[in-house]
Amino acid sequence: MGDFFVDRQTLVDLQLLDEGQRGVFSCFNQTITYGGEDVLRDMFQSPLTDRAQLEERAGTIRFLMDNVEELRFDKTTVDFVDYYLKRPDRPKSFSVFNGVCSVVKHFFSPTEAYYAKRRGVTEAFDVLLFIKQLCETYEDGSSIPLVARLNELLDEFTEHPLVSGYLNSSGSTVGRYSVERIDFVFRKQLYKTSLALLETLYLLDAYYAVARASRTMELTFPEFREDESITFEGVYHPLLSEPVPNDLALDTHRRVSFITGANMSGKSTLMKAIGVAVYLAHLGFPVPARQMKTCVLSGLITTINLADSIHAGYSHFYHEVKRVKLVAEQIVQSDRLLVIFDELFRGTNVKDAHDSSLRVVQAFTALNKGFFIISTHIVEVAQALDANRQVVFSYLPTRMEAGRPVFDYRLRAGVTDDRIGLWILENEGVFKLLGGH
């Protein structure tokens, strides 16, 4: 399979990235270092479609969740090592004479560059000692590619007798002359290895952030299956403090989930929860659900919080049409696309919305590929689709208690014609302000 398709509208709909507000990314961003945060952000923006890669990533996160209670390394130390290794004044050669001359010169006239070198060497050893201790503590993690890579890079350092000597006598002070020698090792002889170790440490930081967040939020790992289906048990939205879990299932026999319900009944939140879970699953992350089983999908397109495009000159309805066209273009290229439409064609009159929604859903069911979750206020569309065996009908109920609507946000089988728009207008006192009754 190729790249996982997701567009900017979908990222915004699902609040996946932090753009001026708290998003899903912030739930996982418990990284220690700036480099770790950069790696996590890159990971977060690059969903996968290769099952082996997904399972490898999930295996790494699971190992960290199950075995590493706390990852302890100093942010300031790692940041300085990054600065030290990437300084432009890297040594080109080393000799005993030049080393001694540098020691004498900087003993009497220390410079900022010498300070950076000496501190960099010392703190690079602190990082190496941390990794050495980590690898020794979790020897049973050698089957995990990330841990195996750390061991491999550490071995390259310990093959150098000077480095190995200091690692085996941890805590010993690095003398001035040794600083010159070891600086040449770190920033010349083993420079690529040093950078690789730093990048692998950032990767560890990013993975552990996901593991720690997943453990705190009690997320579960999805199960990837070969059969073409998506099943959720107890899926919920991770940004809610008291979410209500729901179940939903689609397969080759029922590719369209058609959801009805009044305003505020929870349709948008449920659809966002499903979209977030699907996206996280394709990052190889645990998901907010009691259980999730899915085939590997090729993309995700949502249309939930769609605005008019003033700069492009699009009306809301035309923007909706462009979204449907995008789906049509993508599904030609892909057999396993998940499409989510909340209130399809809300930007036009009821007659057009009814006719357009009906035709589009009928076209979706005739494709015999992809999965679709669609919500609407127009109950008549559901009635017209009643005989279509590809559609599963669900609703989120509303009941009135003491003249007020009450929602339990639990999905049920069937169709509802609940409407509370008039109640909202009356409750807000709109008609009284207008002089009505």
PDB file of N, CA, C and O in Angstrom, residues 266-303:
ATOM      1  N   GLY A 266     -24.895  14.363  20.182  1.00  0.00           N
ATOM      2  CA  GLY A 266     -23.563  13.760  20.244  1.00  0.00           C
ATOM      3  C   GLY A 266     -23.056  13.178  18.947  1.00  0.00           C
ATOM      4  O   GLY A 266     -22.039  12.470  18.937  1.00  0.00           O
ATOM      5  N   LYS A 267     -23.726  13.471  17.831  1.00  0.00           N
ATOM      6  CA  LYS A 267     -23.316  12.885  16.552  1.00  0.00           C
ATOM      7  C   LYS A 267     -21.890  13.300  16.174  1.00  0.00           C
ATOM      8  O   LYS A 267     -21.059  12.461  15.819  1.00  0.00           O
ATOM      9  N   SER A 268     -21.620  14.592  16.234  1.00  0.00           N
ATOM     10  CA  SER A 268     -20.295  15.090  15.827  1.00  0.00           C
ATOM     11  C   SER A 268     -19.198  14.524  16.715  1.00  0.00           C
ATOM     12  O   SER A 268     -18.130  14.127  16.223  1.00  0.00           O
ATOM     13  N   THR A 269     -19.444  14.473  18.013  1.00  0.00           N
ATOM     14  CA  THR A 269     -18.438  13.951  18.947  1.00  0.00           C
ATOM     15  C   THR A 269     -18.141  12.489  18.672  1.00  0.00           C
ATOM     16  O   THR A 269     -16.981  12.059  18.672  1.00  0.00           O
ATOM     17  N   LEU A 270     -19.189  11.699  18.415  1.00  0.00           N
ATOM     18  CA  LEU A 270     -19.001  10.282  18.097  1.00  0.00           C
ATOM     19  C   LEU A 270     -18.181  10.117  16.823  1.00  0.00           C
ATOM     20  O   LEU A 270     -17.247   9.299  16.772  1.00  0.00           O
ATOM     21  N   MET A 271     -18.493  10.905  15.811  1.00  0.00           N
ATOM     22  CA  MET A 271     -17.775  10.783  14.539  1.00  0.00           C
ATOM     23  C   MET A 271     -16.319  11.210  14.689  1.00  0.00           C
ATOM     24  O   MET A 271     -15.418  10.611  14.101  1.00  0.00           O
ATOM     25  N   LYS A 272     -16.079  12.239  15.493  1.00  0.00           N
ATOM     26  CA  LYS A 272     -14.704  12.648  15.759  1.00  0.00           C
ATOM     27  C   LYS A 272     -13.950  11.559  16.516  1.00  0.00           C
ATOM     28  O   LYS A 272     -12.779  11.287  16.234  1.00  0.00           O
ATOM     29  N   ALA A 273     -14.624  10.944  17.487  1.00  0.00           N
ATOM     30  CA  ALA A 273     -13.988   9.879  18.268  1.00  0.00           C
ATOM     31  C   ALA A 273     -13.547   8.732  17.359  1.00  0.00           C
ATOM     32  O   ALA A 273     -12.438   8.190  17.498  1.00  0.00           O
ATOM     33  N   ILE A 274     -14.405   8.356  16.422  1.00  0.00           N
ATOM     34  CA  ILE A 274     -14.075   7.276  15.489  1.00  0.00           C
ATOM     35  C   ILE A 274     -12.902   7.687  14.606  1.00  0.00           C
ATOM     36  O   ILE A 274     -11.958   6.913  14.392  1.00  0.00           O
ATOM     37  N   GLY A 275     -12.933   8.915  14.092  1.00  0.00           N
ATOM     38  CA  GLY A 275     -11.841   9.403  13.247  1.00  0.00           C
ATOM     39  C   GLY A 275     -10.518   9.435  13.979  1.00  0.00           C
ATOM     40  O   GLY A 275      -9.484   9.020  13.439  1.00  0.00           O
ATOM     41  N   VAL A 276     -10.535   9.909  15.225  1.00  0.00           N
ATOM     42  CA  VAL A 276      -9.301   9.972  16.024  1.00  0.00           C
ATOM     43  C   VAL A 276      -8.748   8.569  16.257  1.00  0.00           C
ATOM     44  O   VAL A 276      -7.541   8.326  16.125  1.00  0.00           O
ATOM     45  N   ALA A 277      -9.631   7.627  16.608  1.00  0.00           N
ATOM     46  CA  ALA A 277      -9.188   6.250  16.876  1.00  0.00           C
ATOM     47  C   ALA A 277      -8.565   5.623  15.630  1.00  0.00           C
ATOM     48  O   ALA A 277      -7.523   4.956  15.709  1.00  0.00           O
ATOM     49  N   VAL A 278      -9.179   5.840  14.477  1.00  0.00           N
ATOM     50  CA  VAL A 278      -8.647   5.295  13.221  1.00  0.00           C
ATOM     51  C   VAL A 278      -7.277   5.903  12.922  1.00  0.00           C
ATOM     52  O   VAL A 278      -6.335   5.197  12.532  1.00  0.00           O
ATOM     53  N   TYR A 279      -7.158   7.196  13.103  1.00  0.00           N
ATOM     54  CA  TYR A 279      -5.885   7.873  12.828  1.00  0.00           C
ATOM     55  C   TYR A 279      -4.784   7.363  13.770  1.00  0.00           C
ATOM     56  O   TYR A 279      -3.681   7.033  13.327  1.00  0.00           O
ATOM     57  N   LEU A 280      -5.082   7.290  15.065  1.00  0.00           N
ATOM     58  CA  LEU A 280      -4.084   6.815  16.032  1.00  0.00           C
ATOM     59  C   LEU A 280      -3.672   5.376  15.734  1.00  0.00           C
ATOM     60  O   LEU A 280      -2.499   5.018  15.861  1.00  0.00           O
ATOM     61  N   ALA A 281      -4.636   4.553  15.346  1.00  0.00           N
ATOM     62  CA  ALA A 281      -4.326   3.153  15.019  1.00  0.00           C
ATOM     63  C   ALA A 281      -3.305   3.086  13.892  1.00  0.00           C
ATOM     64  O   ALA A 281      -2.408   2.230  13.901  1.00  0.00           O
ATOM     65  N   HIS A 282      -3.414   4.005  12.936  1.00  0.00           N
ATOM     66  CA  HIS A 282      -2.501   3.989  11.794  1.00  0.00           C
ATOM     67  C   HIS A 282      -1.204   4.757  12.061  1.00  0.00           C
ATOM     68  O   HIS A 282      -0.370   4.891  11.173  1.00  0.00           O
ATOM     69  N   LEU A 283      -1.050   5.223  13.290  1.00  0.00           N
ATOM     70  CA  LEU A 283       0.257   5.683  13.765  1.00  0.00           C
ATOM     71  C   LEU A 283       0.979   4.552  14.502  1.00  0.00           C
ATOM     72  O   LEU A 283       2.145   4.682  14.852  1.00  0.00           O
ATOM     73  N   GLY A 284       0.247   3.469  14.760  1.00  0.00           N
ATOM     74  CA  GLY A 284       0.791   2.384  15.578  1.00  0.00           C
ATOM     75  C   GLY A 284       0.605   2.639  17.063  1.00  0.00           C
ATOM     76  O   GLY A 284       1.188   1.955  17.893  1.00  0.00           O
ATOM     77  N   PHE A 285      -0.238   3.638  17.407  1.00  0.00           N
ATOM     78  CA  PHE A 285      -0.468   4.025  18.800  1.00  0.00           C
ATOM     79  C   PHE A 285      -1.661   3.253  19.371  1.00  0.00           C
ATOM     80  O   PHE A 285      -2.541   2.801  18.625  1.00  0.00           O
ATOM     81  N   PRO A 286      -1.741   3.167  20.694  1.00  0.00           N
ATOM     82  CA  PRO A 286      -2.974   2.687  21.323  1.00  0.00           C
ATOM     83  C   PRO A 286      -4.109   3.673  21.055  1.00  0.00           C
ATOM     84  O   PRO A 286      -3.874   4.843  20.746  1.00  0.00           O
ATOM     85  N   VAL A 287      -5.350   3.199  21.190  1.00  0.00           N
ATOM     86  CA  VAL A 287      -6.509   4.004  20.811  1.00  0.00           C
ATOM     87  C   VAL A 287      -7.500   4.122  21.973  1.00  0.00           C
ATOM     88  O   VAL A 287      -7.527   3.281  22.870  1.00  0.00           O
ATOM     89  N   PRO A 288      -8.343   5.170  21.935  1.00  0.00           N
ATOM     90  CA  PRO A 288      -9.356   5.340  22.980  1.00  0.00           C
ATOM     91  C   PRO A 288     -10.583   4.473  22.702  1.00  0.00           C
ATOM     92  O   PRO A 288     -11.587   4.928  22.154  1.00  0.00           O
ATOM     93  N   ALA A 289     -10.478   3.224  23.037  1.00  0.00           N
ATOM     94  CA  ALA A 289     -11.580   2.275  22.845  1.00  0.00           C
ATOM     95  C   ALA A 289     -11.316   1.061  23.723  1.00  0.00           C
ATOM     96  O   ALA A 289     -10.162   0.756  24.042  1.00  0.00           O
ATOM     97  N   ARG A 290     -12.386   0.396  24.131  1.00  0.00           N
ATOM     98  CA  ARG A 290     -12.205  -0.838  24.890  1.00  0.00           C
ATOM     99  C   ARG A 290     -11.592  -1.905  23.994  1.00  0.00           C
ATOM    100  O   ARG A 290     -10.741  -2.686  24.417  1.00  0.00           O
ATOM    101  N   GLN A 291     -12.002  -1.909  22.728  1.00  0.00           N
ATOM    102  CA  GLN A 291     -11.442  -2.842  21.749  1.00  0.00           C
ATOM    103  C   GLN A 291     -11.647  -2.275  20.347  1.00  0.00           C
ATOM    104  O   GLN A 291     -12.682  -1.680  20.057  1.00  0.00           O
ATOM    105  N   MET A 292     -10.639  -2.446  19.502  1.00  0.00           N
ATOM    106  CA  MET A 292     -10.762  -2.031  18.113  1.00  0.00           C
ATOM    107  C   MET A 292     -10.107  -3.081  17.235  1.00  0.00           C
ATOM    108  O   MET A 292      -8.967  -3.478  17.470  1.00  0.00           O
ATOM    109  N   LYS A 293     -10.852  -3.533  16.227  1.00  0.00           N
ATOM    110  CA  LYS A 293     -10.320  -4.460  15.233  1.00  0.00           C
ATOM    111  C   LYS A 293     -10.523  -3.829  13.862  1.00  0.00           C
ATOM    112  O   LYS A 293     -11.624  -3.369  13.551  1.00  0.00           O
ATOM    113  N   THR A 294      -9.486  -3.809  13.061  1.00  0.00           N
ATOM    114  CA  THR A 294      -9.598  -3.144  11.771  1.00  0.00           C
ATOM    115  C   THR A 294      -8.635  -3.731  10.753  1.00  0.00           C
ATOM    116  O   THR A 294      -7.581  -4.265  11.121  1.00  0.00           O
ATOM    117  N   CYS A 295      -9.020  -3.613   9.497  1.00  0.00           N
ATOM    118  CA  CYS A 295      -8.054  -3.852   8.439  1.00  0.00           C
ATOM    119  C   CYS A 295      -7.181  -2.601   8.334  1.00  0.00           C
ATOM    120  O   CYS A 295      -7.524  -1.551   8.882  1.00  0.00           O
ATOM    121  N   VAL A 296      -6.066  -2.707   7.644  1.00  0.00           N
ATOM    122  CA  VAL A 296      -5.236  -1.520   7.404  1.00  0.00           C
ATOM    123  C   VAL A 296      -5.929  -0.679   6.337  1.00  0.00           C
ATOM    124  O   VAL A 296      -6.182  -1.154   5.231  1.00  0.00           O
ATOM    125  N   LEU A 297      -6.253   0.547   6.701  1.00  0.00           N
ATOM    126  CA  LEU A 297      -6.928   1.448   5.772  1.00  0.00           C
ATOM    127  C   LEU A 297      -5.903   2.248   4.967  1.00  0.00           C
ATOM    128  O   LEU A 297      -4.744   2.354   5.344  1.00  0.00           O
ATOM    129  N   SER A 298      -6.365   2.820   3.866  1.00  0.00           N
ATOM    130  CA  SER A 298      -5.461   3.589   3.011  1.00  0.00           C
ATOM    131  C   SER A 298      -5.638   5.085   3.173  1.00  0.00           C
ATOM    132  O   SER A 298      -4.865   5.865   2.599  1.00  0.00           O
ATOM    133  N   GLY A 299      -6.641   5.507   3.957  1.00  0.00           N
ATOM    134  CA  GLY A 299      -6.817   6.934   4.149  1.00  0.00           C
ATOM    135  C   GLY A 299      -8.059   7.254   4.953  1.00  0.00           C
ATOM    136  O   GLY A 299      -8.900   6.392   5.239  1.00  0.00           O
ATOM    137  N   LEU A 300      -8.156   8.521   5.337  1.00  0.00           N
ATOM    138  CA  LEU A 300      -9.256   9.009   6.166  1.00  0.00           C
ATOM    139  C   LEU A 300      -9.620  10.412   5.690  1.00  0.00           C
ATOM    140  O   LEU A 300      -8.761  11.290   5.594  1.00  0.00           O
ATOM    141  N   ILE A 301     -10.896  10.616   5.364  1.00  0.00           N
ATOM    142  CA  ILE A 301     -11.388  11.936   4.962  1.00  0.00           C
ATOM    143  C   ILE A 301     -12.612  12.263   5.804  1.00  0.00           C
ATOM    144  O   ILE A 301     -13.571  11.492   5.835  1.00  0.00           O
ATOM    145  N   THR A 302     -12.579  13.397   6.503  1.00  0.00           N
ATOM    146  CA  THR A 302     -13.725  13.828   7.290  1.00  0.00           C
ATOM    147  C   THR A 302     -14.216  15.190   6.805  1.00  0.00           C
ATOM    148  O   THR A 302     -13.440  16.006   6.310  1.00  0.00           O
ATOM    149  N   THR A 303     -15.500  15.407   6.977  1.00  0.00           N
ATOM    150  CA  THR A 303     -16.100  16.716   6.725  1.00  0.00           C
ATOM    151  C   THR A 303     -17.047  16.975   7.890  1.00  0.00           C
ATOM    152  O   THR A 303     -18.192  16.505   7.893  1.00  0.00           O
TER     153      THR A 303
END
